[in-house]
Tab-separated table of C-alpha atoms in Angstrom:
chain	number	residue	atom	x	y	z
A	267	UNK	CA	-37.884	52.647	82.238
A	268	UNK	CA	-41.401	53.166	83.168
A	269	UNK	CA	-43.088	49.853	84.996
A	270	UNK	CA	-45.221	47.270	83.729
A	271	UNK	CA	-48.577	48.647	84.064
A	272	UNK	CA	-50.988	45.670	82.350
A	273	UNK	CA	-50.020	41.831	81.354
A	274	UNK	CA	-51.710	39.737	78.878
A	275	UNK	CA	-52.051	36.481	79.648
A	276	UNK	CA	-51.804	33.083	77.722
A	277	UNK	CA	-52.195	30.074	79.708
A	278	UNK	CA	-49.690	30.079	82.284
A	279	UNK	CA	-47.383	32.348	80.582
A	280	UNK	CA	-47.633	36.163	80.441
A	281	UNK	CA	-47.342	36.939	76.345
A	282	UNK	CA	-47.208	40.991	76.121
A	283	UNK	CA	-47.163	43.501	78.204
A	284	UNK	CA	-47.737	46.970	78.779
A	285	UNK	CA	-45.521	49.424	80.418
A	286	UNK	CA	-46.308	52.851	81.523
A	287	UNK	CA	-46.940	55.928	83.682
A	288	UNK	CA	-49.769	56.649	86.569
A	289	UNK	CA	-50.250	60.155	88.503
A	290	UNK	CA	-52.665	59.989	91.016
A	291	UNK	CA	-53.058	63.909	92.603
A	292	UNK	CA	-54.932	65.979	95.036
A	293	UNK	CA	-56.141	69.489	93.870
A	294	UNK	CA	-53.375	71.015	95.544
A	295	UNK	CA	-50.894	69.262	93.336
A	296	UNK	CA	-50.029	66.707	96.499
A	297	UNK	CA	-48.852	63.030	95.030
A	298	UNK	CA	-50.368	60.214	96.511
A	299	UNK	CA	-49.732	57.764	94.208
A	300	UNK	CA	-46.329	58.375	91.178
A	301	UNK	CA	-45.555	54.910	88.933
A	302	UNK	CA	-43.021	55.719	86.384
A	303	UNK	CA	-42.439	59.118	84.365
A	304	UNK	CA	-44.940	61.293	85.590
A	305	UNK	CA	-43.475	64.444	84.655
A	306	UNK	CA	-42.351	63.856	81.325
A	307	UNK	CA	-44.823	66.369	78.848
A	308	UNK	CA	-47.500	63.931	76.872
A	309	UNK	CA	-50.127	64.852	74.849
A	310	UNK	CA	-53.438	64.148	76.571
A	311	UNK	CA	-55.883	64.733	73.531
A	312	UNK	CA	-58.883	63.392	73.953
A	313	UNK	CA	-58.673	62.890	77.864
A	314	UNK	CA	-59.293	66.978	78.170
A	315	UNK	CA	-62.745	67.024	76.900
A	316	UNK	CA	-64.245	68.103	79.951
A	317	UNK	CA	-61.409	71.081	80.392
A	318	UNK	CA	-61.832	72.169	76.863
A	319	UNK	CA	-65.504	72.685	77.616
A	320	UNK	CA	-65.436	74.661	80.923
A	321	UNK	CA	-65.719	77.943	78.603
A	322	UNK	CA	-68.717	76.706	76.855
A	323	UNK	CA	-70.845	77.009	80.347
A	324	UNK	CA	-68.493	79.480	82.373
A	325	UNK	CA	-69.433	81.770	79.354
A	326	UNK	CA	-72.528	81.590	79.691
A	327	UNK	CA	-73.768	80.091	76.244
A	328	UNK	CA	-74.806	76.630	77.499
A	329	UNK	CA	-77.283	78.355	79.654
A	330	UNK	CA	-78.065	81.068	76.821
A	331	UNK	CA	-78.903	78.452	74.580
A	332	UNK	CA	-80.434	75.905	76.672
A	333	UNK	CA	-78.028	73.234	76.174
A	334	UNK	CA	-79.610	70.273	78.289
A	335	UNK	CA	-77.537	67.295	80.139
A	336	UNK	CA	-77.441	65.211	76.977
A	337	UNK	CA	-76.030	68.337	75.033
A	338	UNK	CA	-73.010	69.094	77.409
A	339	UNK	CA	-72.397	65.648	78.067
A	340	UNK	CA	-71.501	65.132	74.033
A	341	UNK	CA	-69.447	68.414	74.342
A	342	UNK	CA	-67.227	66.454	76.519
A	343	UNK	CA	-67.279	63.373	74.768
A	344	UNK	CA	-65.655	60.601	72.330
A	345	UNK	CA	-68.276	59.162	71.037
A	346	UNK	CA	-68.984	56.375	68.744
A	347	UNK	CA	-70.878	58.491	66.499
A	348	UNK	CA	-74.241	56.359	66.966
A	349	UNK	CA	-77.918	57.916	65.593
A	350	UNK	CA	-78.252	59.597	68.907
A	351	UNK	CA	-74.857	61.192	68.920
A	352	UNK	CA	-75.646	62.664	65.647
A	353	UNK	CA	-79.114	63.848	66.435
A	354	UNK	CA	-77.755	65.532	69.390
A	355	UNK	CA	-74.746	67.272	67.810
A	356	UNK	CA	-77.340	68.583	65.324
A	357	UNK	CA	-78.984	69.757	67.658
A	358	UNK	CA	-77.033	71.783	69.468
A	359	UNK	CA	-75.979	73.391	66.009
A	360	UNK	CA	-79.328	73.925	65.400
A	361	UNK	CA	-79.705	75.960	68.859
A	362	UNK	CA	-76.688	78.327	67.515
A	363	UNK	CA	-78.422	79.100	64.188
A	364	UNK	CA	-76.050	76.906	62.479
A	365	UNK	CA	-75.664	73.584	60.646
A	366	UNK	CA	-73.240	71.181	59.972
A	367	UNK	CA	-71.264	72.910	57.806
A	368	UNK	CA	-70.109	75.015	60.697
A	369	UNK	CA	-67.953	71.850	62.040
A	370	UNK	CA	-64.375	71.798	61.245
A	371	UNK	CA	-63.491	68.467	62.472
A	372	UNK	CA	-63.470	66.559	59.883
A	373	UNK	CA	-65.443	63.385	58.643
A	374	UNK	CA	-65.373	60.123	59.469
A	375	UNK	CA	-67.205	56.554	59.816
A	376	UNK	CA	-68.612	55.176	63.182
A	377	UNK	CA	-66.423	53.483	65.440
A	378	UNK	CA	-68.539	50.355	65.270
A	379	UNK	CA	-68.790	48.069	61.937
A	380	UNK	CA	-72.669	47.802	63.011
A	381	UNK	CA	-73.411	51.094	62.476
A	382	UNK	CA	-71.453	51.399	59.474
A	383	UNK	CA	-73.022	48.842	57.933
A	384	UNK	CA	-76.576	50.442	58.593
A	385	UNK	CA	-75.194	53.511	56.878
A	386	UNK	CA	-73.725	51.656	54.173
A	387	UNK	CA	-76.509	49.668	53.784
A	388	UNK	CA	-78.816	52.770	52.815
A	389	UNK	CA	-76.335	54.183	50.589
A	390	UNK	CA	-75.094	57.064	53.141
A	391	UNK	CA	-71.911	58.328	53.876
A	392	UNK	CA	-70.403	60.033	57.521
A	393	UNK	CA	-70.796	63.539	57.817
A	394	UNK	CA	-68.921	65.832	60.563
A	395	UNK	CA	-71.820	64.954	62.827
A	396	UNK	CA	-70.549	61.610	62.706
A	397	UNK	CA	-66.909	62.872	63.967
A	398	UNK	CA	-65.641	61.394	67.774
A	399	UNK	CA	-65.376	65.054	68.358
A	400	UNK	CA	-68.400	66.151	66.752
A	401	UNK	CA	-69.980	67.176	70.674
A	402	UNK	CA	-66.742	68.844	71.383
A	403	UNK	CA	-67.173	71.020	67.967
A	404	UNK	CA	-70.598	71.720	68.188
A	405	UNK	CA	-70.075	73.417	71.582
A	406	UNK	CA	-66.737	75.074	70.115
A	407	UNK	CA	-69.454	76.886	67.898
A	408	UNK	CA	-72.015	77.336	70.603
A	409	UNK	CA	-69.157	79.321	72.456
A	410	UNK	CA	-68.634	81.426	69.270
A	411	UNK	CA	-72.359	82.258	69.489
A	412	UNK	CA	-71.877	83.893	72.687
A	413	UNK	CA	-68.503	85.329	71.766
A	414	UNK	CA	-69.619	86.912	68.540
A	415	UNK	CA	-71.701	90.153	69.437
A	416	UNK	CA	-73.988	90.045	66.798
A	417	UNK	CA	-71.874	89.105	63.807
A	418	UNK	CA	-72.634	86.892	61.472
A	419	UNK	CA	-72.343	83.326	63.226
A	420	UNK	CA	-70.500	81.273	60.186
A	421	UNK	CA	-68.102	84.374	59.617
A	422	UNK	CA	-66.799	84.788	63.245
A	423	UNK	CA	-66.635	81.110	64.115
A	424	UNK	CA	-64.569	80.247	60.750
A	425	UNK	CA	-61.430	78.835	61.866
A	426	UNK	CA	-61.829	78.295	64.936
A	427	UNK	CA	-59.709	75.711	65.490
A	428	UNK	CA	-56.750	77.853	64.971
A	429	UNK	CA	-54.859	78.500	67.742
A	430	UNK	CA	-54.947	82.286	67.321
A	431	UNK	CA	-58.810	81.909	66.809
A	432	UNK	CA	-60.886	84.161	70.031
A	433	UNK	CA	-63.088	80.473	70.855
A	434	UNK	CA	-59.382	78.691	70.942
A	435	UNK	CA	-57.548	81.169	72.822
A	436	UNK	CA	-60.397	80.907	75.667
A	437	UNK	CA	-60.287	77.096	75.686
A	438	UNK	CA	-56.176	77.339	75.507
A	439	UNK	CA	-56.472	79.043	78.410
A	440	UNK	CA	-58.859	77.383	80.886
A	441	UNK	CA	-56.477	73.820	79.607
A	442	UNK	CA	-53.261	76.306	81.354
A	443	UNK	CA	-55.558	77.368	84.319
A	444	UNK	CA	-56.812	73.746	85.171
A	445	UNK	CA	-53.624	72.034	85.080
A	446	UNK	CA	-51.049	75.089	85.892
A	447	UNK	CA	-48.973	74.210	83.096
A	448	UNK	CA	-46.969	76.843	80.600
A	449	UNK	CA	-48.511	75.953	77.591
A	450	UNK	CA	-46.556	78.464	75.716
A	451	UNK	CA	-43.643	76.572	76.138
A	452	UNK	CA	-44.691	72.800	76.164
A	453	UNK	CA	-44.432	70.625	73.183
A	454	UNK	CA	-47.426	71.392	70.782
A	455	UNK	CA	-49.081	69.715	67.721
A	456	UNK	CA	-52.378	68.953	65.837
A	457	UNK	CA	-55.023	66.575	67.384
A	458	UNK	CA	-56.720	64.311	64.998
A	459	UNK	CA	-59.933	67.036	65.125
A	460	UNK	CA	-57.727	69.648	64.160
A	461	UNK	CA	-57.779	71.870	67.190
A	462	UNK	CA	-54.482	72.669	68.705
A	463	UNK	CA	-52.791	69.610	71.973
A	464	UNK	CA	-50.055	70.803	74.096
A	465	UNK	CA	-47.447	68.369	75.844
A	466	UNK	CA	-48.853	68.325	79.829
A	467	UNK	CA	-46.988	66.044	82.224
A	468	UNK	CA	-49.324	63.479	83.589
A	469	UNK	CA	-49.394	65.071	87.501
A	470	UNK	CA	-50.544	68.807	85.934
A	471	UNK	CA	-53.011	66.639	84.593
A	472	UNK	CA	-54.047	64.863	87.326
A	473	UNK	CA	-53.692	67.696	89.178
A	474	UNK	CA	-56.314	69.443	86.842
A	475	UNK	CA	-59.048	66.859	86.866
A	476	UNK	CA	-58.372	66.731	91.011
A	477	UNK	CA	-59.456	70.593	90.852
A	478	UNK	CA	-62.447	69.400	88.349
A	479	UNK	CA	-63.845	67.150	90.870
A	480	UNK	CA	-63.467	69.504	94.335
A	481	UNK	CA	-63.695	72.840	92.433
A	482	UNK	CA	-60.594	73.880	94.151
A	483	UNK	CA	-57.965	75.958	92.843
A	484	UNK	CA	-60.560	77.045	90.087
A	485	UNK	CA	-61.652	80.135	89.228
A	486	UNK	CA	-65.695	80.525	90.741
A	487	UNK	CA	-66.296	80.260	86.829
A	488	UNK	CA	-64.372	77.390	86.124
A	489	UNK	CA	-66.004	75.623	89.523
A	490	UNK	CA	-69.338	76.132	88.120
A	491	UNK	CA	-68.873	74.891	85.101
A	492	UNK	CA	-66.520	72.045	85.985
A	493	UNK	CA	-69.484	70.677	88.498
A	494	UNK	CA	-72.333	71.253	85.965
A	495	UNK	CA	-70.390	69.390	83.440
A	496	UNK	CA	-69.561	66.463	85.626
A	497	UNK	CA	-73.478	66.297	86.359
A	498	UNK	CA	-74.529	66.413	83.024
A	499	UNK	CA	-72.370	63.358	82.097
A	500	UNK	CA	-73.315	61.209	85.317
A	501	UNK	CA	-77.306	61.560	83.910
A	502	UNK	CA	-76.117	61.051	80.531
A	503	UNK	CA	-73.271	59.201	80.333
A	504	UNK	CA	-74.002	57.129	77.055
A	505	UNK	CA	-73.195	60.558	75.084
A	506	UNK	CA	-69.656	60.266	76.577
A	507	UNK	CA	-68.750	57.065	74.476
A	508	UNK	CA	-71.998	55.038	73.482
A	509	UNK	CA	-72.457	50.947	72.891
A	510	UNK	CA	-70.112	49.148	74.758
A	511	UNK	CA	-67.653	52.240	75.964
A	512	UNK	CA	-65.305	51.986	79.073
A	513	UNK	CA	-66.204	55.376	79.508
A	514	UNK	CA	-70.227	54.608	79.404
A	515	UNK	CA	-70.453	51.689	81.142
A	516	UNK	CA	-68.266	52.691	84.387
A	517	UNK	CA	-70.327	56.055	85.061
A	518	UNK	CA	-73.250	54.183	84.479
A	519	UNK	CA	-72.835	52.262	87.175
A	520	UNK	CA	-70.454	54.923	89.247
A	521	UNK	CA	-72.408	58.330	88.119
A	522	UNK	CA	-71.003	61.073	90.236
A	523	UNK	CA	-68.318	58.911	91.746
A	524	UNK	CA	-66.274	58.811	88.804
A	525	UNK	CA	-65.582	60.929	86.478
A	526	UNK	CA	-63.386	59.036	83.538
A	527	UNK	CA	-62.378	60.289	79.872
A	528	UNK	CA	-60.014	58.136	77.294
A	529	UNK	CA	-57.643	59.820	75.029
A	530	UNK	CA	-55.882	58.687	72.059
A	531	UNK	CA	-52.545	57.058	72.112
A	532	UNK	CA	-52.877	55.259	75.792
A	533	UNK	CA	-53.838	57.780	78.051
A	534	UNK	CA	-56.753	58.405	80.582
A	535	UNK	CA	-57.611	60.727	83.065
A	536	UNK	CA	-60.312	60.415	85.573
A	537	UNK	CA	-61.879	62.657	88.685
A	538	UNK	CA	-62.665	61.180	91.873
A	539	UNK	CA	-64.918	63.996	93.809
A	540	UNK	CA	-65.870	61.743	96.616
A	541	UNK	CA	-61.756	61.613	97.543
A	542	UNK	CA	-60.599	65.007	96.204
A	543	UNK	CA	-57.959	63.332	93.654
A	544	UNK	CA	-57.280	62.832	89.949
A	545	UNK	CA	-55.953	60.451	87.922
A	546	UNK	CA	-53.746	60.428	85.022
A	547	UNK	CA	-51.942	57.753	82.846
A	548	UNK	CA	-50.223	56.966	79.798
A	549	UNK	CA	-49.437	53.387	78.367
A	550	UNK	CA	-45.872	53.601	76.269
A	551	UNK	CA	-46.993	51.599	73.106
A	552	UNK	CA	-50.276	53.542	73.032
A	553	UNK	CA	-52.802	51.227	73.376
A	554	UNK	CA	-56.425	51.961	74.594
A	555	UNK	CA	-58.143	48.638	75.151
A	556	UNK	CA	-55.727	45.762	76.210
A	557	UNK	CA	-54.001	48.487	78.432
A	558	UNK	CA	-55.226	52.158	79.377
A	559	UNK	CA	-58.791	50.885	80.044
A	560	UNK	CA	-57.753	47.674	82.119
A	561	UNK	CA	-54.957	50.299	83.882
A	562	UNK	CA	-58.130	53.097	84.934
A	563	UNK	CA	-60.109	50.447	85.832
A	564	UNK	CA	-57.316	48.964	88.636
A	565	UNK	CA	-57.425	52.409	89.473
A	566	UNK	CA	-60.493	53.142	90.146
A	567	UNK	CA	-60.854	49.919	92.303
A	568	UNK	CA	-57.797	50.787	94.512
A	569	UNK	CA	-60.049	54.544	95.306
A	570	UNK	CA	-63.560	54.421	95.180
A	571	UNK	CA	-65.616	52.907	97.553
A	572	UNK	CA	-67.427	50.238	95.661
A	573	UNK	CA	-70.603	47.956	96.462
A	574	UNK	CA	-70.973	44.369	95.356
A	575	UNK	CA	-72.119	45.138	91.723
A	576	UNK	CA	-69.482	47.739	90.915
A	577	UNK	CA	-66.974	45.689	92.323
A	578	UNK	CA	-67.985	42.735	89.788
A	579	UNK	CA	-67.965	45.590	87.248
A	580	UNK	CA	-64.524	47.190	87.639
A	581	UNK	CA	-62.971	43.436	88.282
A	582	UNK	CA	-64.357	42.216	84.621
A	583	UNK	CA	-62.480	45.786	83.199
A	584	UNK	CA	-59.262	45.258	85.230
A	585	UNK	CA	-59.112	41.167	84.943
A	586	UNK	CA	-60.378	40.313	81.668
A	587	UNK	CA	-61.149	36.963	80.492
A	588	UNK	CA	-59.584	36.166	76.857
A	589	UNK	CA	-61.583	33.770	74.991
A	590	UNK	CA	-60.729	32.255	71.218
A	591	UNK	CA	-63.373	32.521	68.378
A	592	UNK	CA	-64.277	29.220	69.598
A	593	UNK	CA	-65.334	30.972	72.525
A	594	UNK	CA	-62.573	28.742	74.987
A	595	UNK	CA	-60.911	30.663	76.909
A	596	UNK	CA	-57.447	30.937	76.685
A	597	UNK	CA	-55.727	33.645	78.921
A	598	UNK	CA	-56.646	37.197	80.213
A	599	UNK	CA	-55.491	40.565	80.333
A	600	UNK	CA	-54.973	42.325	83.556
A	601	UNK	CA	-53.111	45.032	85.881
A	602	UNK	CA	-49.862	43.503	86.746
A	603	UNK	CA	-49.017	42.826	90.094
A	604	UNK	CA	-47.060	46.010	90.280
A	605	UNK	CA	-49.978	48.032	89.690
A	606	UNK	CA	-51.796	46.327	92.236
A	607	UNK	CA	-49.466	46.568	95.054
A	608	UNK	CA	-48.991	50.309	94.633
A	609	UNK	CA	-52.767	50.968	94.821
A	610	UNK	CA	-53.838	48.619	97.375
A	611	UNK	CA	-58.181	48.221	97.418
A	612	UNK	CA	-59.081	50.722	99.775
A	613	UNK	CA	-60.786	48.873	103.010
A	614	UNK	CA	-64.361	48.654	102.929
């Protein structure tokens, strides 16, 4: 049984908790840190952004077509699908002569209620611009520019989500590269945007965001592109997530240090250049907020050097206060004393 990763508190009495599984990996798969199941195949999803989007610049197209930081930072991005999320998936369309109807990600409403009230409130509905994934899509059909040798952009990139699709096959293939795993063999299914997500145990994937960070065990390519995107998101790291994000607010404050992505169903992965290691975890029940986010942030305290202000940061993410609507507090939610023991605070 995997450990418990993240408590929630209520008075003096711990009410829930969280179990689950951390790799913690330098680029040349060593562990230095294992809690739980780490080889057991999970599906990242969203947490492989940033791999999914190495072909987009090792191809060539980002430069091609000028995508700027903003740009490539959405292509790696969940975002909350705020007006300058939109306007910036649109626009990279726009530099790939196509439109919105190229995306094949599916609709949906902003994450937050504010936002979908604004829309609401002027009679609009959510587009595919609109989509989590949108960024991620947008530079799935900025790749297809490049790839399609003068045919007709909406005809070549149609369908290419499908697996067998020329855009998927090259980003099937730099997920395999990155993390060394056989994806022809590992458990596969349907993300939520449709593209194809493959079963990686958590230390190929920690493994793969270590070789993100350093560059090594990449291809000169993949290096390239794996540094360019991490810069693009530490100048513009509100594309990432947006309003009130984990993933915003920590590389923010962090830029360059960290490099952190959430995916669905209680995992994270992150990329530490500074130490030459990645991160990878899963929480059990699959929950995001009361448990992956407080786990990566523990994380990230135990291995980055942090100053005054990012250590208040990462200690309201990792300890957090839990207050009633009457705004008394009443317990908090935080990395359980397992957690903390394995990845002692490095000495400052």
């Amino acid at each position: 049984m995997n450990p418990i990763l993240v408590e929630a508190q209520r008075g003096n009495a711990v009410e829930s908790a969280h179990r689950g599984a951390i790799a913690v990996v330098d680029a040349d798969g060593g562990i230095v840190l294992a809690l739980g199941d780490t080889q057991r195949p999970i599906f990242p999803r969203s947490a492989v952004k940033v791999l999914q989007a190495l072909p987009l610049v090792a191809s060539g197209a980002a430069d091609a077509l000028q995508l700027n930081d903003e740009e490539l930072a959405l292509a790696c991005a969940s975002h909350n699908g705020e007006p300058a999320h939109v306007a910036t998936a649109a626009g990279m369309l726009a530099k790939a002569g196509a439109d919105p109807r190229a995306l094949e990600c599916g609709a949906h409403w902003p994450y937050r209620e504010a936002f979908q009230r604004e829309m609401a409130s002027r009679g609009e509905t959510p587009s595919a611009l609109h989509n989590n994934c949108s960024g991620k899509h947008a530079g799935f059909v900025c790749l297809a520019c490049r790839m399609s040798n003068g045919q007709p952009l909406f005809d070549y990139a149609k369908g290419y989500v499908r697996a067998e699709h020329p855009v998927m096959r090259e980003v099937t293939h730099a997920l395999q590269t990155t993390t060394g795993w056989d994806l022809a063999s590992a458990p596969q299914g349907i993300d939520g945007c449709s593209i194809p997500t493959f079963g990686v145990p958590l230390q190929h994937l920690a493994r793969a965001f270590a070789r993100v960070g350093s560059g090594v065990g990449l291809s000169a390519d993949h290096a390239r592109a794996a540094l360019r995107l991490r810069q693009a998101v530490a100048k513009a790291p509100f594309m990432v997530g947006g309003t009130d994000r984990f993933d915003t607010r920590v590389m923010q404050r962090l830029g360059e240090r960290v490099f952190c992505k959430v995916g669905a169903e209680g995992v994270y992965c992150a990329a530490l250049p500074g130490r030459g290691l990645g991160l990878a975890l899963k929480i059990d029940d699959g929950n995001n907020a009361r448990a992956a986010e407080v786990a990566m942030a523990a994380l990230i305290e135990a291995f980055v050097a942090l100053d005054d202000g990012d250590a208040v940061l990462l200690r309201g993410l990792s300890d957090v206060k839990l207050k009633n609507w009457n705004g008394i507090e009443v317990g908090a939610l935080r990395a359980s004393a397992a957690l903390r023991s394995a990845a002692p605070p490095l000495t400052r």
